[in-house]
DNA sequence: GCAACTGTGACGTAGCGTAAGTGTGT
DNA sequence: TACACACTTACGCTACGTCACAGTTG
């Protein structure tokens, strides 16, 4: 029989680890002195501990190790558990390599060194909006917006206000459609188009409300999407927030089930 | 100005996250009502928060984000930090893909489904041992061992006892060298060879002390090493521990600096 | 007055590391 | 007696999630 220190040295783990495994019932010492409470381990427990360590290395949590190491766990249970762990590892691998690619891209163009124009992904819920129902060229967007606002009373408006870009400058004449959120239940002028902006996951960036800054934000999102081989999934959205601009590119996204 | 709930919705994070970032000084609200302690956020803070989120996505800790986002951090500092994070990501990637390969191998041969013969890696310190100084064939190992033990008094012996296998059965006649650990400071019979077993990192498995079980353990380690494309780095060691056998294959191992 | 919001604690997560203070073995 | 070893208890770490209870806003 080994006392805790020697067993720890021989097994290559820390004493604290052994006490912890005892505490959570994962590896109980073969004997415990009832008076001194010293833990005594049998040589055969080296292989028990090796099982625990090996399963932990495969990426299992101690709870999972406990479950799989029980005598009562069936072969099919164990196989299922391996599948679960495998799936988790794969997700983590994808995540890590995506981060690695992103950081390499950032290093390559020395971009994040200036912490410039961060892009973030957000899930946006669907929203009820009113618009004029027509797509106008870039130069007419501001007047169209004024007209729209003139037709929707302030009490009916929600917080969101902006432009949907159905076609961007890089594809020819830009075509935009100003919109305002409608407070739920409010009806608008019957000549207005009332539609539901669909829920999307979008890559977003922020800028001040001037042309050059916005252009930089657009470039940042495009670069971000190129780095991640990410496809556009709908018209871009430009939102006005009190002097700030938020630019959203809806993106295609896995549903997490694959 | 947004209150916490709206800011959280717009930014796509939780209220608790915002309170936490306030608490650790990572993102302080633009204003706080001194009476009610309500937090008020400015629209421009959306982009601050986006920076934080983006850096976090790259794999930085909040402490690192705090450091890199400070105005006082220089470009070279930031570049160095990116390098650090990149290195960490790479290690984690290697680790995860190794686990994935191991679990795939296990699934393929339905091995861990029976939680059979786990292999673990251990770092072993160097150890002072005595031996007869000659390599004997497999059949003579037991008698050589008896002779060795006869020449080393019990008081001089340490805990370790076993055989070094200089050549294994798969390479022809097995050649072994029994050894016993010497308690530090103790001198042995001058006709014995006293050497230092070098410190090694070894892949280890356990078995009971009989031929078939030991053979299975050998197979398990060889399979493990093949799965990991891992090379042998010295004579195999067989240790006797009170009826149990521990088999160690020294392996080549990166020094963690690459 | 009521619903929806906000605040501050306090406790939980995983897997141990690191003391602090006290008893045990040789 | 000295010294290594063992014990328990408690707090620390990351990045928040989840109550519970009380005050605030519209």
Coordinates of C-alpha atoms (C1' of nucleotides) in Angstrom, one line a residue:
Chain A
X1 CA 0.0 0.0 0.0
X2 CA 1.2 3.5 -0.8
X3 CA 0.5 6.6 1.1
X4 CA -0.7 9.6 -0.9
X5 CA 2.6 11.2 -1.6
X6 CA 4.3 8.1 -2.9
X7 CA 1.3 7.1 -4.9
X8 CA 1.2 10.5 -6.5
X9 CA 4.9 10.4 -7.4
X10 CA 4.6 6.9 -8.9
X11 CA 1.4 7.7 -10.8
X12 CA 2.6 11.1 -12.0
X13 CA -0.2 13.2 -10.6
X14 CA -0.4 15.7 -7.7
X15 CA -1.5 14.9 -4.2
X16 CA -4.3 17.5 -4.5
X17 CA -5.6 15.7 -7.6
X18 CA -5.8 12.4 -5.6
X19 CA -7.6 14.1 -2.7
X20 CA -10.0 15.8 -5.3
X21 CA -10.7 12.5 -7.0
X22 CA -11.4 11.0 -3.6
X23 CA -13.7 13.8 -2.7
X24 CA -15.8 13.5 -5.9
X25 CA -15.9 9.8 -5.6
X26 CA -13.9 9.2 -8.8
X27 CA -11.0 7.3 -7.2
X28 CA -11.4 6.2 -3.6
X29 CA -8.3 5.0 -1.8
X30 CA -8.3 1.3 -1.2
X31 CA -8.2 2.0 2.6
X32 CA -8.4 4.9 4.9
X33 CA -7.1 5.0 8.5
X34 CA -10.2 5.9 10.5
X35 CA -8.1 7.6 13.2
X36 CA -5.6 9.6 11.2
X37 CA -7.7 9.7 8.0
X38 CA -4.5 8.9 6.0
X39 CA -5.3 7.6 2.6
X40 CA -3.7 4.3 1.5
X41 CA -3.7 3.3 -2.2
X42 CA -3.2 -0.2 -3.6
X43 CA -0.8 -0.9 -6.5
X44 CA -3.7 -2.0 -8.7
X45 CA -5.2 1.5 -8.4
X46 CA -2.4 2.7 -10.6
X47 CA -4.2 1.2 -13.5
X48 CA -7.5 2.6 -12.4
X49 CA -5.9 6.0 -12.3
X50 CA -4.3 5.5 -15.7
X51 CA -7.8 4.8 -17.1
X52 CA -9.0 8.1 -15.7
X53 CA -6.0 10.0 -17.0
X54 CA -6.3 8.5 -20.5
X55 CA -10.0 9.3 -20.8
X56 CA -9.4 12.8 -19.5
X57 CA -6.7 13.2 -22.3
X58 CA -9.3 12.3 -24.8
X59 CA -11.2 15.4 -23.8
X60 CA -13.8 14.0 -21.4
X61 CA -14.9 15.8 -18.3
X62 CA -14.5 14.1 -14.9
X63 CA -18.2 13.5 -14.8
X64 CA -18.1 11.7 -18.1
X65 CA -15.1 9.7 -16.9
X66 CA -17.0 8.7 -13.8
X67 CA -20.0 7.6 -16.0
X68 CA -18.0 5.7 -18.5
X69 CA -15.8 4.0 -15.9
X70 CA -18.7 2.7 -13.9
X71 CA -19.2 -1.0 -14.2
X72 CA -22.9 -0.4 -14.9
X73 CA -22.2 1.5 -18.2
X74 CA -23.0 -0.6 -21.2
X75 CA -20.9 -0.9 -24.3
X76 CA -23.4 1.1 -26.3
X77 CA -23.4 3.8 -23.6
X78 CA -19.7 4.1 -23.9
X79 CA -19.8 4.2 -27.7
X80 CA -22.4 7.0 -27.5
X81 CA -20.2 8.9 -25.1
X82 CA -17.2 8.6 -27.4
X83 CA -19.4 10.0 -30.2
X84 CA -20.4 13.0 -28.0
X85 CA -16.8 13.7 -27.1
X86 CA -15.8 13.4 -30.7
X87 CA -18.4 15.9 -31.8
X88 CA -17.3 18.3 -29.1
X89 CA -13.7 18.0 -30.1
X90 CA -14.5 18.6 -33.7
X91 CA -16.4 21.8 -32.9
X92 CA -13.6 23.0 -30.7
X93 CA -11.1 22.2 -33.5
X94 CA -13.1 24.2 -36.0
X95 CA -13.4 27.1 -33.6
X96 CA -9.7 27.1 -32.8
X97 CA -8.6 26.9 -36.4
X98 CA -11.0 29.7 -37.4
X99 CA -9.5 31.9 -34.7
X100 CA -6.0 30.9 -35.9
X101 CA -6.9 31.8 -39.5
X102 CA -8.4 35.1 -38.3
X103 CA -5.4 36.0 -36.2
X104 CA -3.0 35.1 -39.0
X105 CA -5.0 37.3 -41.4
X106 CA -4.9 40.1 -38.8
X107 CA -1.1 39.7 -38.3
X108 CA -0.5 39.6 -42.1
X109 CA -2.2 42.9 -42.6
X110 CA -1.1 44.4 -39.3
X111 CA -4.7 45.3 -38.7
X112 CA -5.6 44.5 -35.2
X113 CA -2.2 46.0 -34.2
X114 CA -4.2 49.2 -34.5
X115 CA -7.4 47.7 -33.1
X116 CA -9.1 49.1 -36.1
X117 CA -12.7 48.6 -37.1
X118 CA -13.7 45.4 -35.3
X119 CA -16.4 43.2 -36.9
X120 CA -18.7 41.2 -34.7
X121 CA -21.4 38.6 -35.4
X122 CA -24.9 39.2 -33.9
X123 CA -28.1 37.4 -34.1
X124 CA -30.9 40.0 -34.9
X125 CA -34.6 39.2 -34.3
X126 CA -37.2 40.0 -36.9
X127 CA -38.6 43.5 -36.8
X128 CA -41.7 45.1 -38.2
X129 CA -40.9 48.1 -40.4
X130 CA -42.5 50.6 -42.8
X131 CA -41.0 51.8 -46.0
X132 CA -42.0 53.6 -49.2
X133 CA -41.9 50.2 -51.0
X134 CA -39.5 51.3 -53.7
X135 CA -35.8 51.2 -54.2
X136 CA -34.2 54.5 -54.9
X137 CA -30.7 55.4 -56.1
X138 CA -28.1 56.5 -53.6
X139 CA -28.5 60.2 -54.3
X140 CA -32.2 60.1 -53.6
X141 CA -32.0 58.1 -50.3
X142 CA -32.0 61.1 -48.1
X143 CA -35.0 62.7 -49.6
X144 CA -36.9 59.4 -49.6
X145 CA -36.0 59.1 -45.9
X146 CA -37.4 62.5 -45.1
X147 CA -40.6 61.6 -46.9
X148 CA -40.9 58.3 -45.1
X149 CA -40.4 60.0 -41.7
X150 CA -43.0 62.6 -42.6
X151 CA -45.5 59.9 -43.1
X152 CA -44.9 57.9 -39.9
X153 CA -45.9 59.8 -36.7
X154 CA -43.2 59.8 -34.0
X155 CA -45.4 57.8 -31.6
X156 CA -45.6 55.0 -34.1
X157 CA -41.9 54.7 -34.5
X158 CA -39.7 52.2 -32.8
X159 CA -36.0 52.6 -32.1
X160 CA -34.7 51.3 -35.4
X161 CA -34.2 53.5 -38.4
X162 CA -32.0 53.0 -41.5
X163 CA -31.6 51.9 -45.0
X164 CA -31.8 48.5 -46.7
X165 CA -29.3 48.3 -49.6
X166 CA -30.6 46.0 -52.2
X167 CA -27.7 46.8 -54.5
X168 CA -24.4 48.2 -53.6
X169 CA -22.0 50.6 -55.3
X170 CA -19.8 47.7 -56.4
X171 CA -22.6 46.2 -58.5
X172 CA -23.6 49.4 -60.4
X173 CA -25.9 52.2 -59.2
X174 CA -26.6 51.6 -55.5
X175 CA -30.3 51.0 -54.7
X176 CA -31.5 51.7 -51.2
X177 CA -34.8 51.5 -49.3
X178 CA -35.2 53.6 -46.2
X179 CA -37.2 52.1 -43.4
X180 CA -38.4 52.8 -39.8
X181 CA -39.4 50.3 -37.2
X182 CA -43.0 50.3 -36.2
X183 CA -44.0 50.0 -32.6
X184 CA -46.0 46.8 -32.4
X185 CA -49.7 47.1 -32.9
X186 CA -49.3 50.5 -34.6
X187 CA -50.7 50.8 -38.1
X188 CA -49.2 53.2 -40.6
X189 CA -50.3 55.2 -43.5
X190 CA -52.0 52.7 -45.9
X191 CA -49.8 54.0 -48.8
X192 CA -46.7 52.7 -47.0
X193 CA -45.3 49.2 -47.3
X194 CA -45.4 47.4 -43.9
X195 CA -43.2 44.3 -43.9
X196 CA -41.3 42.2 -41.4
X197 CA -37.5 42.4 -41.7
X198 CA -36.5 38.8 -41.3
X199 CA -34.4 37.6 -38.4
X200 CA -30.8 37.3 -39.5
X201 CA -27.3 36.6 -38.3
X202 CA -25.2 39.5 -39.4
X203 CA -21.6 40.6 -39.5
X204 CA -21.6 44.1 -38.1
X205 CA -19.3 47.1 -37.9
X206 CA -19.7 50.6 -36.6
X207 CA -18.7 54.0 -37.9
X208 CA -19.4 57.6 -37.5
X209 CA -22.1 58.9 -39.9
X210 CA -19.9 60.2 -42.7
X211 CA -19.0 58.8 -46.0
X212 CA -15.3 57.9 -45.6
X213 CA -15.8 56.2 -42.2
X214 CA -18.7 54.2 -43.5
X215 CA -16.7 53.1 -46.5
X216 CA -13.9 51.9 -44.2
X217 CA -16.5 49.9 -42.2
X218 CA -17.8 48.3 -45.4
X219 CA -14.3 47.3 -46.4
X220 CA -13.7 45.9 -43.0
X221 CA -16.7 43.6 -43.2
X222 CA -15.9 42.5 -46.7
X223 CA -12.4 41.6 -45.6
X224 CA -13.7 39.8 -42.6
X225 CA -16.1 37.8 -44.7
X226 CA -13.5 37.0 -47.3
X227 CA -11.1 35.7 -44.5
X228 CA -13.9 33.4 -43.3
X229 CA -15.2 32.4 -46.7
X230 CA -18.6 33.6 -45.6
X231 CA -21.5 34.3 -48.0
X232 CA -24.0 37.1 -48.0
X233 CA -27.6 36.2 -47.2
X234 CA -29.8 39.2 -48.0
X235 CA -29.7 42.9 -48.4
X236 CA -27.2 44.8 -46.3
X237 CA -28.6 47.0 -43.5
X238 CA -27.5 50.4 -42.4
X239 CA -28.8 51.6 -39.1
X240 CA -28.7 55.1 -37.7
X241 CA -28.2 55.3 -34.0
X242 CA -27.8 58.8 -32.7
X243 CA -25.0 60.0 -34.9
X244 CA -23.5 56.5 -35.2
X245 CA -23.8 54.1 -38.1
X246 CA -24.2 50.4 -37.7
X247 CA -23.6 48.4 -40.8
X248 CA -25.0 44.8 -41.0
X249 CA -24.2 42.2 -43.6
X250 CA -26.6 39.2 -43.2
X251 CA -24.6 36.0 -43.4
X252 CA -25.3 32.3 -44.0
X253 CA -24.8 30.4 -40.9
X254 CA -24.8 26.7 -39.9
X255 CA -27.6 25.7 -37.7
X256 CA -25.3 23.9 -35.3
X257 CA -26.8 20.5 -36.0
X258 CA -24.3 19.4 -38.6
Chain B
X1 CA -28.1 57.0 -24.0
X2 CA -29.1 53.4 -23.5
X3 CA -30.0 51.7 -20.3
X4 CA -28.4 48.4 -19.7
X5 CA -31.1 46.2 -21.1
X6 CA -31.5 48.0 -24.4
X7 CA -27.8 48.3 -24.8
X8 CA -27.4 44.6 -24.2
X9 CA -30.1 43.8 -26.8
X10 CA -28.6 46.1 -29.4
X11 CA -25.0 44.9 -28.8
X12 CA -26.0 41.3 -28.6
X13 CA -24.5 40.5 -25.2
X14 CA -26.1 39.8 -21.8
X15 CA -26.8 42.3 -19.1
X16 CA -24.6 40.3 -16.8
X17 CA -21.7 40.5 -19.2
X18 CA -22.1 44.3 -19.2
X19 CA -22.1 44.5 -15.4
X20 CA -19.1 42.2 -15.3
X21 CA -17.2 44.3 -17.7
X22 CA -18.1 47.4 -15.7
X23 CA -16.9 45.6 -12.5
X24 CA -13.5 44.6 -13.9
X25 CA -13.1 48.0 -15.5
X26 CA -13.1 46.7 -19.0
X27 CA -16.1 48.8 -20.2
X28 CA -17.4 51.4 -17.9
X29 CA -20.8 52.9 -18.8
X30 CA -20.6 56.5 -20.1
X31 CA -22.6 57.6 -17.1
X32 CA -24.0 56.2 -13.9
X33 CA -26.8 57.7 -11.9
X34 CA -25.3 58.4 -8.5
X35 CA -28.6 57.9 -6.8
X36 CA -30.2 54.9 -8.5
X37 CA -26.8 53.5 -9.8
X38 CA -28.4 52.9 -13.1
X39 CA -25.9 52.4 -15.9
X40 CA -26.2 54.5 -19.0
X41 CA -24.3 53.7 -22.2
X42 CA -23.5 55.9 -25.2
X43 CA -24.0 54.7 -28.7
X44 CA -20.3 55.1 -29.4
X45 CA -19.7 52.4 -26.8
X46 CA -21.2 49.9 -29.2
X47 CA -17.9 50.0 -31.1
X48 CA -15.8 49.8 -28.0
X49 CA -17.7 46.7 -27.0
X50 CA -17.3 45.3 -30.6
X51 CA -13.6 45.6 -30.2
X52 CA -13.7 43.7 -27.0
X53 CA -15.9 41.0 -28.5
X54 CA -13.7 40.7 -31.6
X55 CA -10.5 40.3 -29.6
X56 CA -12.1 37.8 -27.3
X57 CA -13.1 35.8 -30.4
X58 CA -9.5 35.7 -31.4
X59 CA -8.8 33.8 -28.2
X60 CA -7.6 36.5 -25.8
X61 CA -8.5 36.5 -22.2
X62 CA -10.3 39.6 -20.8
X63 CA -7.0 40.7 -19.1
X64 CA -5.3 40.6 -22.4
X65 CA -8.1 42.5 -24.0
X66 CA -7.8 45.1 -21.3
X67 CA -4.1 45.4 -21.9
X68 CA -4.3 45.6 -25.6
X69 CA -7.2 48.0 -25.7
X70 CA -5.5 50.5 -23.4
X71 CA -4.4 53.7 -25.2
X72 CA -1.0 53.3 -23.5
X73 CA -0.3 50.0 -25.3
X74 CA 2.2 50.4 -28.1
X75 CA 2.0 48.9 -31.5
X76 CA 4.9 46.6 -30.7
X77 CA 3.2 45.5 -27.5
X78 CA 0.1 44.6 -29.5
X79 CA 2.0 42.7 -32.1
X80 CA 3.8 40.7 -29.4
X81 CA 0.5 40.0 -27.7
X82 CA -0.9 38.7 -31.0
X83 CA 2.1 36.4 -31.3
X84 CA 1.5 35.1 -27.8
X85 CA -2.1 34.4 -28.6
X86 CA -1.2 32.8 -31.9
X87 CA 1.2 30.4 -30.2
X88 CA -1.4 29.5 -27.6
X89 CA -3.9 28.8 -30.3
X90 CA -1.4 26.6 -32.2
X91 CA -0.7 24.5 -29.1
X92 CA -4.4 24.1 -28.4
X93 CA -5.0 23.1 -32.0
X94 CA -2.3 20.5 -31.9
X95 CA -3.7 19.2 -28.6
X96 CA -7.2 19.0 -29.9
X97 CA -6.3 17.3 -33.2
X98 CA -4.2 14.8 -31.3
X99 CA -7.1 14.0 -29.0
X100 CA -9.4 13.7 -32.1
X101 CA -7.0 11.4 -33.8
X102 CA -6.7 9.3 -30.7
X103 CA -10.5 9.1 -30.2
X104 CA -10.9 8.1 -33.8
X105 CA -8.4 5.4 -33.5
X106 CA -10.2 4.2 -30.4
X107 CA -13.6 4.2 -32.1
X108 CA -12.2 2.5 -35.1
X109 CA -11.0 -0.5 -33.1
X110 CA -13.7 -0.3 -30.5
X111 CA -11.0 -0.3 -27.9
X112 CA -12.0 2.3 -25.3
X113 CA -15.6 0.9 -25.6
X114 CA -14.2 -1.7 -23.2
X115 CA -11.9 0.8 -21.4
X116 CA -9.1 -1.7 -21.9
X117 CA -5.5 -1.1 -21.1
X118 CA -5.1 2.6 -20.9
X119 CA -1.8 4.1 -21.8
X120 CA -0.6 7.3 -20.0
X121 CA 2.4 9.5 -20.4
X122 CA 4.6 10.2 -17.4
X123 CA 7.7 12.1 -16.7
X124 CA 10.1 10.0 -14.7
X125 CA 13.1 11.4 -12.8
X126 CA 16.5 9.8 -13.0
X127 CA 17.2 7.1 -10.5
X128 CA 20.3 5.4 -9.1
X129 CA 20.3 1.7 -9.7
X130 CA 22.5 -1.4 -9.4
X131 CA 22.7 -4.2 -11.9
X132 CA 24.9 -7.1 -12.8
X133 CA 26.2 -5.1 -15.8
X134 CA 25.3 -7.7 -18.4
X135 CA 22.4 -8.4 -20.7
X136 CA 20.9 -11.8 -20.4
X137 CA 18.4 -13.7 -22.5
X138 CA 14.7 -13.8 -21.5
X139 CA 15.0 -17.2 -20.0
X140 CA 17.8 -16.2 -17.7
X141 CA 16.3 -13.0 -16.4
X142 CA 14.7 -14.5 -13.4
X143 CA 17.8 -16.2 -12.1
X144 CA 19.9 -13.1 -12.8
X145 CA 17.4 -11.2 -10.8
X146 CA 17.7 -13.6 -7.9
X147 CA 21.5 -13.2 -8.0
X148 CA 21.3 -9.4 -8.1
X149 CA 18.9 -9.3 -5.1
X150 CA 21.2 -11.6 -3.2
X151 CA 24.0 -9.2 -3.6
X152 CA 22.1 -6.0 -2.6
X153 CA 21.1 -5.9 1.1
X154 CA 17.5 -5.0 1.7
X155 CA 18.5 -1.8 3.6
X156 CA 20.3 -0.5 0.5
X157 CA 17.3 -1.0 -1.8
X158 CA 14.9 1.7 -2.9
X159 CA 11.4 1.1 -4.0
X160 CA 12.0 0.4 -7.6
X161 CA 12.8 -3.0 -9.0
X162 CA 12.6 -4.3 -12.5
X163 CA 14.2 -5.1 -15.8
X164 CA 15.6 -3.0 -18.6
X165 CA 14.9 -4.6 -22.0
X166 CA 17.7 -3.7 -24.4
X167 CA 16.3 -5.9 -27.1
X168 CA 12.7 -7.1 -27.4
X169 CA 11.3 -10.3 -28.6
X170 CA 10.3 -8.8 -32.0
X171 CA 13.9 -8.1 -32.8
X172 CA 15.3 -11.5 -32.1
X173 CA 16.3 -13.1 -28.7
X174 CA 15.2 -10.7 -26.0
X175 CA 18.0 -9.2 -23.9
X176 CA 17.2 -8.0 -20.4
X177 CA 19.1 -6.4 -17.5
X178 CA 17.5 -6.7 -14.0
X179 CA 18.1 -3.7 -11.7
X180 CA 17.2 -2.5 -8.3
X181 CA 17.1 1.1 -7.1
X182 CA 19.7 2.1 -4.6
X183 CA 18.8 4.3 -1.6
X184 CA 20.8 7.5 -2.1
X185 CA 24.2 7.4 -0.4
X186 CA 24.3 3.6 -0.2
X187 CA 27.2 1.9 -1.9
X188 CA 26.8 -1.6 -3.2
X189 CA 28.9 -4.7 -3.9
X190 CA 31.9 -3.4 -5.9
X191 CA 31.3 -6.2 -8.5
X192 CA 27.9 -4.6 -9.3
X193 CA 27.3 -2.0 -11.9
X194 CA 26.0 1.2 -10.4
X195 CA 24.5 3.6 -12.9
X196 CA 22.0 6.4 -13.1
X197 CA 18.8 5.5 -15.1
X198 CA 18.3 8.7 -17.0
X199 CA 15.2 10.8 -16.6
X200 CA 12.7 10.1 -19.3
X201 CA 9.2 10.7 -20.5
X202 CA 7.6 7.4 -21.0
X203 CA 4.4 5.9 -22.3
X204 CA 3.2 3.5 -19.5
X205 CA 0.7 0.7 -19.1
X206 CA 0.0 -1.7 -16.3
X207 CA -0.7 -5.4 -16.1
X208 CA -0.8 -8.2 -13.7
X209 CA 2.5 -10.1 -13.5
X210 CA 1.8 -12.9 -16.0
X211 CA 3.0 -13.4 -19.5
X212 CA -0.3 -12.9 -21.4
X213 CA -1.4 -9.8 -19.6
X214 CA 2.1 -8.3 -20.1
X215 CA 2.0 -9.1 -23.7
X216 CA -1.3 -7.3 -24.1
X217 CA 0.1 -4.3 -22.3
X218 CA 3.0 -4.2 -24.7
X219 CA 0.6 -4.4 -27.7
X220 CA -1.4 -1.5 -26.2
X221 CA 1.6 0.7 -25.9
X222 CA 2.9 -0.1 -29.4
X223 CA -0.5 0.7 -30.8
X224 CA -0.7 3.9 -28.8
X225 CA 2.7 5.0 -30.2
X226 CA 1.8 4.1 -33.7
X227 CA -1.4 6.2 -33.5
X228 CA 0.6 9.1 -32.3
X229 CA 3.6 8.6 -34.7
X230 CA 5.8 8.5 -31.6
X231 CA 9.4 7.2 -31.5
X232 CA 11.1 5.1 -28.9
X233 CA 13.9 6.8 -27.0
X234 CA 15.8 4.1 -25.1
X235 CA 15.5 0.7 -23.5
X236 CA 12.0 -0.3 -22.3
X237 CA 11.5 -0.7 -18.6
X238 CA 9.5 -3.2 -16.7
X239 CA 8.9 -2.4 -13.1
X240 CA 7.6 -4.8 -10.4
X241 CA 5.3 -3.3 -7.9
X242 CA 3.8 -5.8 -5.5
X243 CA 2.4 -8.2 -8.0
X244 CA 1.7 -5.6 -10.6
X245 CA 3.8 -4.8 -13.6
X246 CA 4.3 -1.4 -15.0
X247 CA 5.7 -1.2 -18.5
X248 CA 7.4 2.0 -19.6
X249 CA 8.4 2.9 -23.2
X250 CA 10.7 6.0 -23.1
X251 CA 9.6 8.3 -25.9
X252 CA 11.0 11.3 -27.7
X253 CA 9.2 14.4 -26.7
X254 CA 9.2 18.1 -27.7
X255 CA 10.6 20.4 -25.2
X256 CA 7.7 22.8 -25.4
X257 CA 9.8 25.6 -26.9
X258 CA 9.0 25.0 -30.5
Chain C
dG1 C1' -51.0 50.8 -9.3
dC2 C1' -48.7 47.6 -12.2
dA3 C1' -45.5 45.6 -15.4
dA4 C1' -41.1 45.8 -16.9
dC5 C1' -37.0 47.3 -15.7
dT6 C1' -32.8 48.1 -12.7
dG7 C1' -29.7 47.5 -8.7
dT8 C1' -26.8 44.6 -5.4
dG9 C1' -25.5 40.6 -3.3
dA10 C1' -24.6 35.5 -3.0
dC11 C1' -23.7 31.1 -4.9
dG12 C1' -22.6 27.9 -8.9
dT13 C1' -19.6 26.3 -12.7
dA14 C1' -14.3 22.6 -13.6
dG15 C1' -10.3 21.0 -12.0
dC16 C1' -7.6 21.6 -9.4
dG17 C1' -3.3 25.2 -7.0
dT18 C1' -1.9 27.4 -3.0
dA19 C1' -1.7 28.5 1.4
dA20 C1' -2.7 28.2 6.7
dG21 C1' -2.8 25.7 10.7
dT22 C1' -2.5 21.2 12.9
dG23 C1' -1.6 16.2 13.6
dT24 C1' 1.6 11.7 12.3
dG25 C1' 5.6 8.7 11.3
dT26 C1' 10.5 7.7 11.8
Chain D
dT1 C1' 13.6 16.8 18.7
dA2 C1' 13.7 17.5 13.9
dC3 C1' 11.7 16.9 9.6
dA4 C1' 9.0 15.1 6.1
dC5 C1' 4.7 13.8 5.5
dA6 C1' -0.4 13.7 6.2
dC7 C1' -4.9 15.9 7.4
dT8 C1' -8.8 19.5 6.8
dT9 C1' -10.6 24.1 5.7
dA10 C1' -10.8 27.9 2.9
dC11 C1' -10.0 30.9 -0.8
dG12 C1' -8.3 31.6 -5.8
dC13 C1' -8.7 31.1 -10.8
dT14 C1' -12.3 32.3 -15.9
dA15 C1' -16.2 34.6 -17.5
dC16 C1' -19.9 34.9 -16.6
dG17 C1' -25.4 32.3 -15.4
dT18 C1' -28.9 32.1 -12.2
dC19 C1' -31.5 33.2 -8.4
dA20 C1' -33.5 36.2 -4.6
dC21 C1' -34.9 40.5 -2.9
dA22 C1' -35.5 45.4 -3.3
dG23 C1' -35.8 49.9 -5.6
dT24 C1' -37.0 52.7 -10.3
dT25 C1' -39.3 54.0 -14.6
dG26 C1' -43.1 54.7 -17.7

